[in-house]
Short mmCIF file of the C-alpha atoms (twelve columns), coordinates in Angstrom:
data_MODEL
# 
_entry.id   MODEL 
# 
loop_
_atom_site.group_PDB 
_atom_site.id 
_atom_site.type_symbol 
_atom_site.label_atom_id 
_atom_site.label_alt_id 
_atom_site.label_comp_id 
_atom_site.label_asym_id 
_atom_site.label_seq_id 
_atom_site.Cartn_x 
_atom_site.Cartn_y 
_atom_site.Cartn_z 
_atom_site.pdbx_PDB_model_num 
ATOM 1   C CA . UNK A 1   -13.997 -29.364 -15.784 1 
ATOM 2   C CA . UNK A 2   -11.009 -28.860 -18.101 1 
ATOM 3   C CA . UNK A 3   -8.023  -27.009 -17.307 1 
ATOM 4   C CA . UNK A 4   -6.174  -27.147 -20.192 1 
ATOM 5   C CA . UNK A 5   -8.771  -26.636 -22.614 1 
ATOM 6   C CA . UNK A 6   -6.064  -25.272 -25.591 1 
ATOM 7   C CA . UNK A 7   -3.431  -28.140 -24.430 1 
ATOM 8   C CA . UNK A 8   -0.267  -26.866 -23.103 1 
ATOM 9   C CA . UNK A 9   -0.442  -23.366 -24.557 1 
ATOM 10  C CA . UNK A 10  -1.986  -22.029 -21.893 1 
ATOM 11  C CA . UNK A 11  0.201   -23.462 -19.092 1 
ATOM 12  C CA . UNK A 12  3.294   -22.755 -20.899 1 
ATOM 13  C CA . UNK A 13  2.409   -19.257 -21.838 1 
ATOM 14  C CA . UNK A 14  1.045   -18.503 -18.001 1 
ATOM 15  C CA . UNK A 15  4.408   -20.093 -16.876 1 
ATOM 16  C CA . UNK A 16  6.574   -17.447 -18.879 1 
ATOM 17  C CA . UNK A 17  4.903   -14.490 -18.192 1 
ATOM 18  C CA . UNK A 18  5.618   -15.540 -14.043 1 
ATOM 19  C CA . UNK A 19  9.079   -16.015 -14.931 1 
ATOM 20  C CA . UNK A 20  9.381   -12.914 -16.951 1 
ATOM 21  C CA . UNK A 21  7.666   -10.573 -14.588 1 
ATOM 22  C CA . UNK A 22  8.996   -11.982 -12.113 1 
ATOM 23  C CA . UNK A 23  12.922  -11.557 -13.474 1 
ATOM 24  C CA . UNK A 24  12.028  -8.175  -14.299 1 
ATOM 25  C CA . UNK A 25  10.614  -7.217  -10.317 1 
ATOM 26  C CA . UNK A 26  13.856  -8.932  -9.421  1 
ATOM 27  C CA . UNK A 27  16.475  -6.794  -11.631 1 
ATOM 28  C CA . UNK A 28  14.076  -3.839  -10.774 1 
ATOM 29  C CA . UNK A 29  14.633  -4.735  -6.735  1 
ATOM 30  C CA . UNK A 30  18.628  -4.980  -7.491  1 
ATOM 31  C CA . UNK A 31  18.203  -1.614  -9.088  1 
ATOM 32  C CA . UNK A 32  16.350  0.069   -6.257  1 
ATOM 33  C CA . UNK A 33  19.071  -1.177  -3.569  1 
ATOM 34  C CA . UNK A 34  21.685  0.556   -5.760  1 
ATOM 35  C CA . UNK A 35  19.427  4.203   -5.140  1 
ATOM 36  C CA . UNK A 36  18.407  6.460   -3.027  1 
ATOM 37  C CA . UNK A 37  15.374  8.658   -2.230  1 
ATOM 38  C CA . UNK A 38  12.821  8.548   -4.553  1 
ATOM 39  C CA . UNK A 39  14.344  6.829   -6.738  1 
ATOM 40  C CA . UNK A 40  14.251  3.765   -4.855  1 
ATOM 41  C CA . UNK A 41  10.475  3.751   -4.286  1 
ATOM 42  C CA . UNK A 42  10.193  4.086   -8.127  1 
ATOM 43  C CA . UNK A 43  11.917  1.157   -8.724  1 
ATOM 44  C CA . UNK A 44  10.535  -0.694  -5.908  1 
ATOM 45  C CA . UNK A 45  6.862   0.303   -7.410  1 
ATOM 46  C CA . UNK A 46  8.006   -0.699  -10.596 1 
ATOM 47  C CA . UNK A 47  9.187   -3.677  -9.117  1 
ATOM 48  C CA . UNK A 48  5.278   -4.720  -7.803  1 
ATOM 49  C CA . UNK A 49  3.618   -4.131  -10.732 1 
ATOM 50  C CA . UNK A 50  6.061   -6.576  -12.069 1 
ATOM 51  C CA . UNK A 51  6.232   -9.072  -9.983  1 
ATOM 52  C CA . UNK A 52  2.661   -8.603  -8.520  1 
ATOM 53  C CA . UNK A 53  1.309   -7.835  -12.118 1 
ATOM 54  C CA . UNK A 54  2.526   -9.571  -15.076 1 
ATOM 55  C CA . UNK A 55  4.598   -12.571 -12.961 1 
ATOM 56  C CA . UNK A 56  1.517   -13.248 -10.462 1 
ATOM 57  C CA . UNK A 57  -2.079  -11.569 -12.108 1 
ATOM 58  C CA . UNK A 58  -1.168  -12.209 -15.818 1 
ATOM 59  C CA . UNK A 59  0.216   -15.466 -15.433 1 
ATOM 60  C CA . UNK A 60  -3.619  -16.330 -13.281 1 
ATOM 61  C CA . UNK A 61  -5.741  -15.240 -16.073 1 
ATOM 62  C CA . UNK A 62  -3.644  -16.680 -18.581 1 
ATOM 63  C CA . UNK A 63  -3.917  -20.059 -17.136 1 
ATOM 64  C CA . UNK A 64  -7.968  -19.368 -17.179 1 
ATOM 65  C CA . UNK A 65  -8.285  -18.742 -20.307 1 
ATOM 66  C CA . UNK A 66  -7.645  -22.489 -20.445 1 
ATOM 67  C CA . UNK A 67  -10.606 -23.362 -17.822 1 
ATOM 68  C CA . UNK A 68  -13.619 -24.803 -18.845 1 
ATOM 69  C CA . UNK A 69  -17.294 -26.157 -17.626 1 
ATOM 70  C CA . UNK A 70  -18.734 -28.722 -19.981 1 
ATOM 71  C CA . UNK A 71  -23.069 -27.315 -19.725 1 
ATOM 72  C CA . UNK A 72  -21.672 -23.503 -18.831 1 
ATOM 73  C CA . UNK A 73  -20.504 -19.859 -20.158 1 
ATOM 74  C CA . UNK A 74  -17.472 -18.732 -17.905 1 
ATOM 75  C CA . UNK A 75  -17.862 -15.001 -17.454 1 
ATOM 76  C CA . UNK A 76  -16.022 -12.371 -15.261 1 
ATOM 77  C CA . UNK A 77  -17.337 -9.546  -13.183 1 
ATOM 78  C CA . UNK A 78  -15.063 -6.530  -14.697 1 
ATOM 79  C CA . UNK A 79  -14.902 -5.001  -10.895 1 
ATOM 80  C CA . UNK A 80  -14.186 -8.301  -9.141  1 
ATOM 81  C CA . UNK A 81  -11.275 -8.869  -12.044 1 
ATOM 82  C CA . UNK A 82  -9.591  -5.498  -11.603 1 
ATOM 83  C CA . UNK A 83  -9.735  -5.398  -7.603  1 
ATOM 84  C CA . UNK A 84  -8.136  -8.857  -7.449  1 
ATOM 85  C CA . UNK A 85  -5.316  -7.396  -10.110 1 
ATOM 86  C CA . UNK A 86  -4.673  -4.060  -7.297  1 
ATOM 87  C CA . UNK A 87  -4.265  -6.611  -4.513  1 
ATOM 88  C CA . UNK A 88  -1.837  -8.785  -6.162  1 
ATOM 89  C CA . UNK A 89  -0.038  -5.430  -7.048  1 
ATOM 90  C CA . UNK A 90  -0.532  -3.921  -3.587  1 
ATOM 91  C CA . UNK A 91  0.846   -6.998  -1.685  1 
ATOM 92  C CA . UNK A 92  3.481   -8.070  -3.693  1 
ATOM 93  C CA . UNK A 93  4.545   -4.142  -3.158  1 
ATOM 94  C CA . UNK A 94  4.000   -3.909  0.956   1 
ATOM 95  C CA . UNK A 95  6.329   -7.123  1.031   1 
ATOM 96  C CA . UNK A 96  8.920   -5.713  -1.318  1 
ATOM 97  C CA . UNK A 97  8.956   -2.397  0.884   1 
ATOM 98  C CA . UNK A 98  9.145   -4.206  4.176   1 
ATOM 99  C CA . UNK A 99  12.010  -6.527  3.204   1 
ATOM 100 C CA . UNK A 100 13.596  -3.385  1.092   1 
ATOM 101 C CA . UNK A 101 13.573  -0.765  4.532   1 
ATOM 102 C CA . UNK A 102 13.900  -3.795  6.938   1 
ATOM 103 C CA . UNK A 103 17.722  -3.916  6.774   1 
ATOM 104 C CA . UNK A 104 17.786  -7.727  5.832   1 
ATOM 105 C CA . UNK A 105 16.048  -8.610  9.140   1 
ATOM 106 C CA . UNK A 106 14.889  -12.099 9.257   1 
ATOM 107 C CA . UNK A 107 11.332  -11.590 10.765  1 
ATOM 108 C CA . UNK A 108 11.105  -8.161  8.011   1 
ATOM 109 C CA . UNK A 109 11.499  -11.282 5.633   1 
ATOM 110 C CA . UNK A 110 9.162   -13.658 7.303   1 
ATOM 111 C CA . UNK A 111 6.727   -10.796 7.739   1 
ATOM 112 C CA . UNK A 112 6.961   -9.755  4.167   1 
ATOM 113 C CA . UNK A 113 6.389   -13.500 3.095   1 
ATOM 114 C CA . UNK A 114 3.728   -13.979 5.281   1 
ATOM 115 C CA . UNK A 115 1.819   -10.960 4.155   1 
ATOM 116 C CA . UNK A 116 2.244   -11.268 0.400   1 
ATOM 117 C CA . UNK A 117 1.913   -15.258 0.313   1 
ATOM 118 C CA . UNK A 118 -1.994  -14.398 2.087   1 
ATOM 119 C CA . UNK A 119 -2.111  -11.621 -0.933  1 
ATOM 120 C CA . UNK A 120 -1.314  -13.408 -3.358  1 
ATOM 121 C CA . UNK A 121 -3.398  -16.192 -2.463  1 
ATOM 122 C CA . UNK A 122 -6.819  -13.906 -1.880  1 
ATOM 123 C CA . UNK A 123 -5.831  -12.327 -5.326  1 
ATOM 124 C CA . UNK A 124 -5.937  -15.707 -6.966  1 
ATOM 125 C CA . UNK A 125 -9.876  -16.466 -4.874  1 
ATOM 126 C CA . UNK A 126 -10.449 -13.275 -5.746  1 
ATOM 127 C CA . UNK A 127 -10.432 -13.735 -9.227  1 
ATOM 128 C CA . UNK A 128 -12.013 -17.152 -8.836  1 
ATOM 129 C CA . UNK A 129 -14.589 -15.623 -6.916  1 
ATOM 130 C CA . UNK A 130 -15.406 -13.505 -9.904  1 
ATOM 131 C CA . UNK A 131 -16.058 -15.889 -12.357 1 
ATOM 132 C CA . UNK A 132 -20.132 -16.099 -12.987 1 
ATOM 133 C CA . UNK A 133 -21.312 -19.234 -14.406 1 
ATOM 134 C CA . UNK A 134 -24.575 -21.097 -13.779 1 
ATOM 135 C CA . UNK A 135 -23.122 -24.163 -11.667 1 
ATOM 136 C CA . UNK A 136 -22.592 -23.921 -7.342  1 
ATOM 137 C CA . UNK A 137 -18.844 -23.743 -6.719  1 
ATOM 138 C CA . UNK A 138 -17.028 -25.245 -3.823  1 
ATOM 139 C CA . UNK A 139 -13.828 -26.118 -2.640  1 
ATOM 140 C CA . UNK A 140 -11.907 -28.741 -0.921  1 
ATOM 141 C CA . UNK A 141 -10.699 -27.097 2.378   1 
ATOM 142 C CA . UNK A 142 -7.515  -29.361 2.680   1 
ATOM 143 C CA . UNK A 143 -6.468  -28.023 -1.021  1 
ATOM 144 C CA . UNK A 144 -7.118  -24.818 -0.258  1 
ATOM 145 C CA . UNK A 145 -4.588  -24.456 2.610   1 
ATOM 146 C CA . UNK A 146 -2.257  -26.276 0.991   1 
ATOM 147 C CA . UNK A 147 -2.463  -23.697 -1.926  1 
ATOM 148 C CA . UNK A 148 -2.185  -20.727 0.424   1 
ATOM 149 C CA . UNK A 149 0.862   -22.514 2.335   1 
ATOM 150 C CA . UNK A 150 2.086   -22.822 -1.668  1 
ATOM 151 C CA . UNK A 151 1.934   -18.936 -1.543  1 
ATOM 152 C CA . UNK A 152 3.467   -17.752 1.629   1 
ATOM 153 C CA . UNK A 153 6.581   -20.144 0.663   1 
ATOM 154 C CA . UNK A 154 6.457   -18.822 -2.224  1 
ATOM 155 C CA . UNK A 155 6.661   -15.727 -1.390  1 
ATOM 156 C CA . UNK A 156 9.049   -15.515 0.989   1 
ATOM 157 C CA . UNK A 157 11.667  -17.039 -0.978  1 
ATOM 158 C CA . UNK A 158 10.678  -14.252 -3.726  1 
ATOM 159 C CA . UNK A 159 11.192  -12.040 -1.233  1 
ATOM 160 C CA . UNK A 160 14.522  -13.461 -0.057  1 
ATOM 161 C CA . UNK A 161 15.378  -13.814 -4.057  1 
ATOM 162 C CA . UNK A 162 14.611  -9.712  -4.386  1 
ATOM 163 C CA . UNK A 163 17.107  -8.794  -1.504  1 
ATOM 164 C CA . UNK A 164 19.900  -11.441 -2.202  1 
ATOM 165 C CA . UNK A 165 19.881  -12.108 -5.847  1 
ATOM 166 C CA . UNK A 166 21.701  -9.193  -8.042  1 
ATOM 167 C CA . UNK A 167 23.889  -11.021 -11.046 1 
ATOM 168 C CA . UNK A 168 21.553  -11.539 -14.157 1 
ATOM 169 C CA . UNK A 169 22.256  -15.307 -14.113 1 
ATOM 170 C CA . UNK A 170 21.217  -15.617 -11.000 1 
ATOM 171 C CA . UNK A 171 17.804  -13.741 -11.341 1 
ATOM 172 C CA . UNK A 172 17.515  -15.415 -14.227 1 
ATOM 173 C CA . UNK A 173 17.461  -18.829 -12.339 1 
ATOM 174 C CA . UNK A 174 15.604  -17.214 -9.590  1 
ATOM 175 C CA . UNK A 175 12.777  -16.507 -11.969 1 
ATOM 176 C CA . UNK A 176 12.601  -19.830 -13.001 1 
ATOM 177 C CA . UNK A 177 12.066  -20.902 -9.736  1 
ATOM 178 C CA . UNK A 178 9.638   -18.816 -8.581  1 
ATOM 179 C CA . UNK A 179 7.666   -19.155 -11.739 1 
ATOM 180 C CA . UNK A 180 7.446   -22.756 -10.893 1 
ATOM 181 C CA . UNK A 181 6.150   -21.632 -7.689  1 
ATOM 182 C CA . UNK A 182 3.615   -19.656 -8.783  1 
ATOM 183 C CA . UNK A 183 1.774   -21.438 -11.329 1 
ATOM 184 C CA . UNK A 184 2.213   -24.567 -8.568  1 
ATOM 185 C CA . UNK A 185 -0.141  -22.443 -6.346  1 
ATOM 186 C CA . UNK A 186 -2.504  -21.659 -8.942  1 
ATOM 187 C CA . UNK A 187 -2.665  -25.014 -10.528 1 
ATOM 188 C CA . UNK A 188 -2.989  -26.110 -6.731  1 
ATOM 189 C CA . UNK A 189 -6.075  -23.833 -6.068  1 
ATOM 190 C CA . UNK A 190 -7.661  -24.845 -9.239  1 
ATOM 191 C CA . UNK A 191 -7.761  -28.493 -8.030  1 
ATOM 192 C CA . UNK A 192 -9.022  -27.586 -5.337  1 
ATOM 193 C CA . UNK A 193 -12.113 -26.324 -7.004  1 
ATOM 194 C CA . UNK A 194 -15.320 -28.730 -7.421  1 
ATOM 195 C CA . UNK A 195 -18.171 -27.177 -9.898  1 
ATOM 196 C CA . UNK A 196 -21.902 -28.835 -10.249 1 
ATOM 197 C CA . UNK A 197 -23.637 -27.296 -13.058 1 
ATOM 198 C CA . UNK A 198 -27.109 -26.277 -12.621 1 
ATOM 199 C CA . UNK A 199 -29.907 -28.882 -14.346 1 
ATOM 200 C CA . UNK A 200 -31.042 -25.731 -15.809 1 
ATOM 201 C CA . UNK A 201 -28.743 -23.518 -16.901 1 
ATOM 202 C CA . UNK A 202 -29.543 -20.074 -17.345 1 
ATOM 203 C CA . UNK A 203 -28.102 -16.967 -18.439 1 
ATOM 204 C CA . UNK A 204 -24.990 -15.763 -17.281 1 
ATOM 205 C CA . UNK A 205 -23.912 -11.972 -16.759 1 
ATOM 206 C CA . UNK A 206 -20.718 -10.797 -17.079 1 
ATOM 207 C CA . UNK A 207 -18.093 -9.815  -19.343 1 
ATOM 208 C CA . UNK A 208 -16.340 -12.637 -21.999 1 
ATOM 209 C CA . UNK A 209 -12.601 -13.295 -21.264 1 
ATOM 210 C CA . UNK A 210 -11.884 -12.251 -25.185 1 
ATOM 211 C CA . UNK A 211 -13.619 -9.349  -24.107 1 
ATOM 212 C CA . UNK A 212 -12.330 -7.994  -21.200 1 
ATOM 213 C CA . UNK A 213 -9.159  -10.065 -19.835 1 
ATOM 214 C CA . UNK A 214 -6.851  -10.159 -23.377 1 
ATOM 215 C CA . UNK A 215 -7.118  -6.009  -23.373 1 
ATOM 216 C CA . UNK A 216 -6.086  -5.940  -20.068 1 
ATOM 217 C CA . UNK A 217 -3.469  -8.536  -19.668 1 
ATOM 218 C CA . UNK A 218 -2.248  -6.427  -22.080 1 
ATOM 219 C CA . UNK A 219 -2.274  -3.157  -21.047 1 
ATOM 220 C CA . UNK A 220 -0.018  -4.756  -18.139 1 
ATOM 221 C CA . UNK A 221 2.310   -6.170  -20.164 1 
ATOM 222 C CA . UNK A 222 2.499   -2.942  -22.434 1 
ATOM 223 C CA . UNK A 223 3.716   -1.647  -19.007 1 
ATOM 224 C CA . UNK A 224 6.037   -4.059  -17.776 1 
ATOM 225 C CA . UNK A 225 8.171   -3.830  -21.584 1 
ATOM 226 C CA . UNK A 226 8.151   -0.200  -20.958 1 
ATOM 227 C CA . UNK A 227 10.004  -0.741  -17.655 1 
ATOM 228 C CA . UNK A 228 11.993  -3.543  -19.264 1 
ATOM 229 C CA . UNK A 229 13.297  -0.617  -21.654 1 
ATOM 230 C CA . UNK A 230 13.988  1.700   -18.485 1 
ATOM 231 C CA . UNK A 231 16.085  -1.164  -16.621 1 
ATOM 232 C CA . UNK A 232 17.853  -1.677  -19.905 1 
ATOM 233 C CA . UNK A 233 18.562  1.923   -20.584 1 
ATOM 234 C CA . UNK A 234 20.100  2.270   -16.680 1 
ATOM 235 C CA . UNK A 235 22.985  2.307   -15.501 1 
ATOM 236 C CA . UNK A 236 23.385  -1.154  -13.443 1 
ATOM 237 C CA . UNK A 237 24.461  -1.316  -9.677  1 
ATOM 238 C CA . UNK A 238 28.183  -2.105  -11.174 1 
ATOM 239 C CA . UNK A 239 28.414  0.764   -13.063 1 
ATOM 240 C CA . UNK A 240 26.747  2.656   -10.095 1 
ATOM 241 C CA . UNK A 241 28.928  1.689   -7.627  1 
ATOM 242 C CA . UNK A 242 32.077  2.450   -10.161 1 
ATOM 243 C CA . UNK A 243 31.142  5.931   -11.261 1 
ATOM 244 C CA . UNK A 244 30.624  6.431   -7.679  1 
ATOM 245 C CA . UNK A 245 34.417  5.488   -6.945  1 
ATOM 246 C CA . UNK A 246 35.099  7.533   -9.733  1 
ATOM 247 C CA . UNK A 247 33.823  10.824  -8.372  1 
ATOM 248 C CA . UNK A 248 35.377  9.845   -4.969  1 
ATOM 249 C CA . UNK A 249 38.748  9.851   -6.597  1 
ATOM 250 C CA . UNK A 250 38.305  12.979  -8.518  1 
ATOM 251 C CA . UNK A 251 37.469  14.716  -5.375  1 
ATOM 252 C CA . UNK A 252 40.466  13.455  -3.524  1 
ATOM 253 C CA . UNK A 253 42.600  14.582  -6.469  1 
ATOM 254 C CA . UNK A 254 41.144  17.976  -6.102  1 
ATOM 255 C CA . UNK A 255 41.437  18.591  -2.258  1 
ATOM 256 C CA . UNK A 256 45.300  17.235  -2.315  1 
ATOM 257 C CA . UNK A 257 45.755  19.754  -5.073  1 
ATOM 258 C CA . UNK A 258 44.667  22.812  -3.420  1 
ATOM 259 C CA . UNK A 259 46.708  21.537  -0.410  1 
ATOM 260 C CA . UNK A 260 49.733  21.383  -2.490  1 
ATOM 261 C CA . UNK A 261 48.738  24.903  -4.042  1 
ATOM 262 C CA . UNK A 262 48.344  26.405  -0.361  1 
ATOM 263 C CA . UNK A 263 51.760  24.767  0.738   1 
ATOM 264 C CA . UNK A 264 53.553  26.123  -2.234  1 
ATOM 265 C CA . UNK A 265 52.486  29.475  -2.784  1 
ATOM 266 C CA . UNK A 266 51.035  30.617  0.619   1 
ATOM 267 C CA . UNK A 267 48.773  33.310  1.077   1 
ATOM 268 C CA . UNK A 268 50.656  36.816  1.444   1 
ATOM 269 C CA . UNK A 269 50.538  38.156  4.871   1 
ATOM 270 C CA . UNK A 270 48.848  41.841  4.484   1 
ATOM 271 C CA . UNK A 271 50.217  44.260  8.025   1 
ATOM 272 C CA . UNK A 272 47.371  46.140  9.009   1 
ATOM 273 C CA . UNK A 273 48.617  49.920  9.653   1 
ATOM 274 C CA . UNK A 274 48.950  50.858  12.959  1 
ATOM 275 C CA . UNK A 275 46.706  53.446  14.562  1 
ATOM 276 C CA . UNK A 276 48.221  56.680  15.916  1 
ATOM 277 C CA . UNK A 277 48.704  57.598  18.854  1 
ATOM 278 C CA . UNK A 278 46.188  60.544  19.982  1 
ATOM 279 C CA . UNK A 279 48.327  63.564  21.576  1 
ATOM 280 C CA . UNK A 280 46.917  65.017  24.926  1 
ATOM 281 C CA . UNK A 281 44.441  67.852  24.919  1 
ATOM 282 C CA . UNK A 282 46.574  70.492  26.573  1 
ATOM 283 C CA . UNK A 283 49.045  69.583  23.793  1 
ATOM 284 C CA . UNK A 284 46.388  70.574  21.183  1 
ATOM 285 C CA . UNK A 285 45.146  74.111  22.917  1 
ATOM 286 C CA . UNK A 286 48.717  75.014  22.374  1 
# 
């Protein structure tokens, strides 16, 4: 087996799309705590695809594209590929909404760890799982839940990272840490991978990683500059919180003046006419 089959290209290119999806899903996070409604799920969705996406799914494939069996073609199952893609998405989401609605609870946080660290790690099987080759796979048990500890850690301090961190050096920093995390689990799974090729090898079915992976590693990331452009373009929790003051003023300024209007010139006092009186009826036969 090689893992790094083009040197350190693909390690170092794997390692900066974690730490730029992932410093995206974190400025995206800091944007949805600054709104409201359904504006706050957006950004929290846009937040997983981000995060769950291009700073978890990219970065695995990426890495791949580096693996290779000496005696073997590595091939992916296209369904396989794309399911493990939705649950690093759907995970990395569920965590982000738990810790987002769980008013900074501590077991909202653990939860939310706990649940996207197992996601994250059955997304990165998952896609192990679909590589076809003609060899038996196995894997070293001990590794393995080492890997998926890797995960859960990792995830909750993400997690902790999405509700805490909100200046850009700080989630700048952040993402370097958790992109450190990240590729530390998948490098960690990987090692914990043992692969006999078959005496015989035969043909293998599948789709190429050229083929199949590069267009849609790139779809994703098409996506996550298109959200890069909407974070840029938006107003940040600062200037959120100051136009906010803003219109609070305003509206103070405009209630004391109509006070001061009503005090100074107050309404006119209008006497309703009195009704008259009705004279008796023997008074009226006269």
């Amino acid at each position: 087996m090689n893992h790094f089959a083009y040197g350190l290209l693909t390690p170092l290119l794997a390692y900066a799309m974690s730490c730029i999806g992932s410093m995206l899903g974190l400025r995206l996070t800091a944007q949805a705590h600054a709104s409201r409604g359904g504006s706050r799920i957006r950004w929290l969705l846009g937040a997983a695809i981000s995060i769950g996406g291009t700073g978890v799914w990219v970065m695995h494939f990426i890495a791949m594209m580096g693996f290779q069996v000496d005696g073997t073609q590595i091939k992916y199952d296209v369904w396989l590929t794309a399911a493990s893609a939705l649950v690093a998405i759907v995970v990395v989401g569920t965590g982000l909404f738990l810790v987002s609605y769980g008013g900074g609870r501590i077991l909202a946080l653990l939860g939310g760890g706990l649940l996207t660290g197992l996601g994250v790690a059955s997304m990165h099987y998952l896609g192990m799982y679909a590589m076809n080759m003609s060899a038996h796979v196995s894997y070293d048990r001990l590794t393995v839940a080492a890997s998926v500890v890797i995960a859960v850690v990792a995830a909750t301090v993400a997690l902790w990272f999405a509700l805490r961190v909100k200046k850009p050096i700080w989630i700048t920093l952040a993402a370097l840490v958790m992109g450190v995390a990240v590729s530390g689990m998948h490098y960690t799974g990987m090692y914990a991978m043992h692969v006999t090729v078959d005496a015989e090898p035969g043909m293998v079915s599948g789709a190429d990683a050229l083929d199949f992976l590069v267009p849609l590693m790139t779809v994703i990331s098409l996506i996550t500059l298109t959200m890069l452009l909407m974070v840029i373009l938006s107003p940040s929790e600062e200037e959120l919180h100051e136009d906010a003051e803003l219109v609070a003023k305003l509206e103070l300024r405009r209630r004391t003046a109509q006070q001061q209007q009503q005090l100074t010139y107050p309404a006119p006092v209008v006497e309703m006419p009195q009704p008259q009186a009705r004279r008796p009826m023997q008074a009226r036969r006269r």
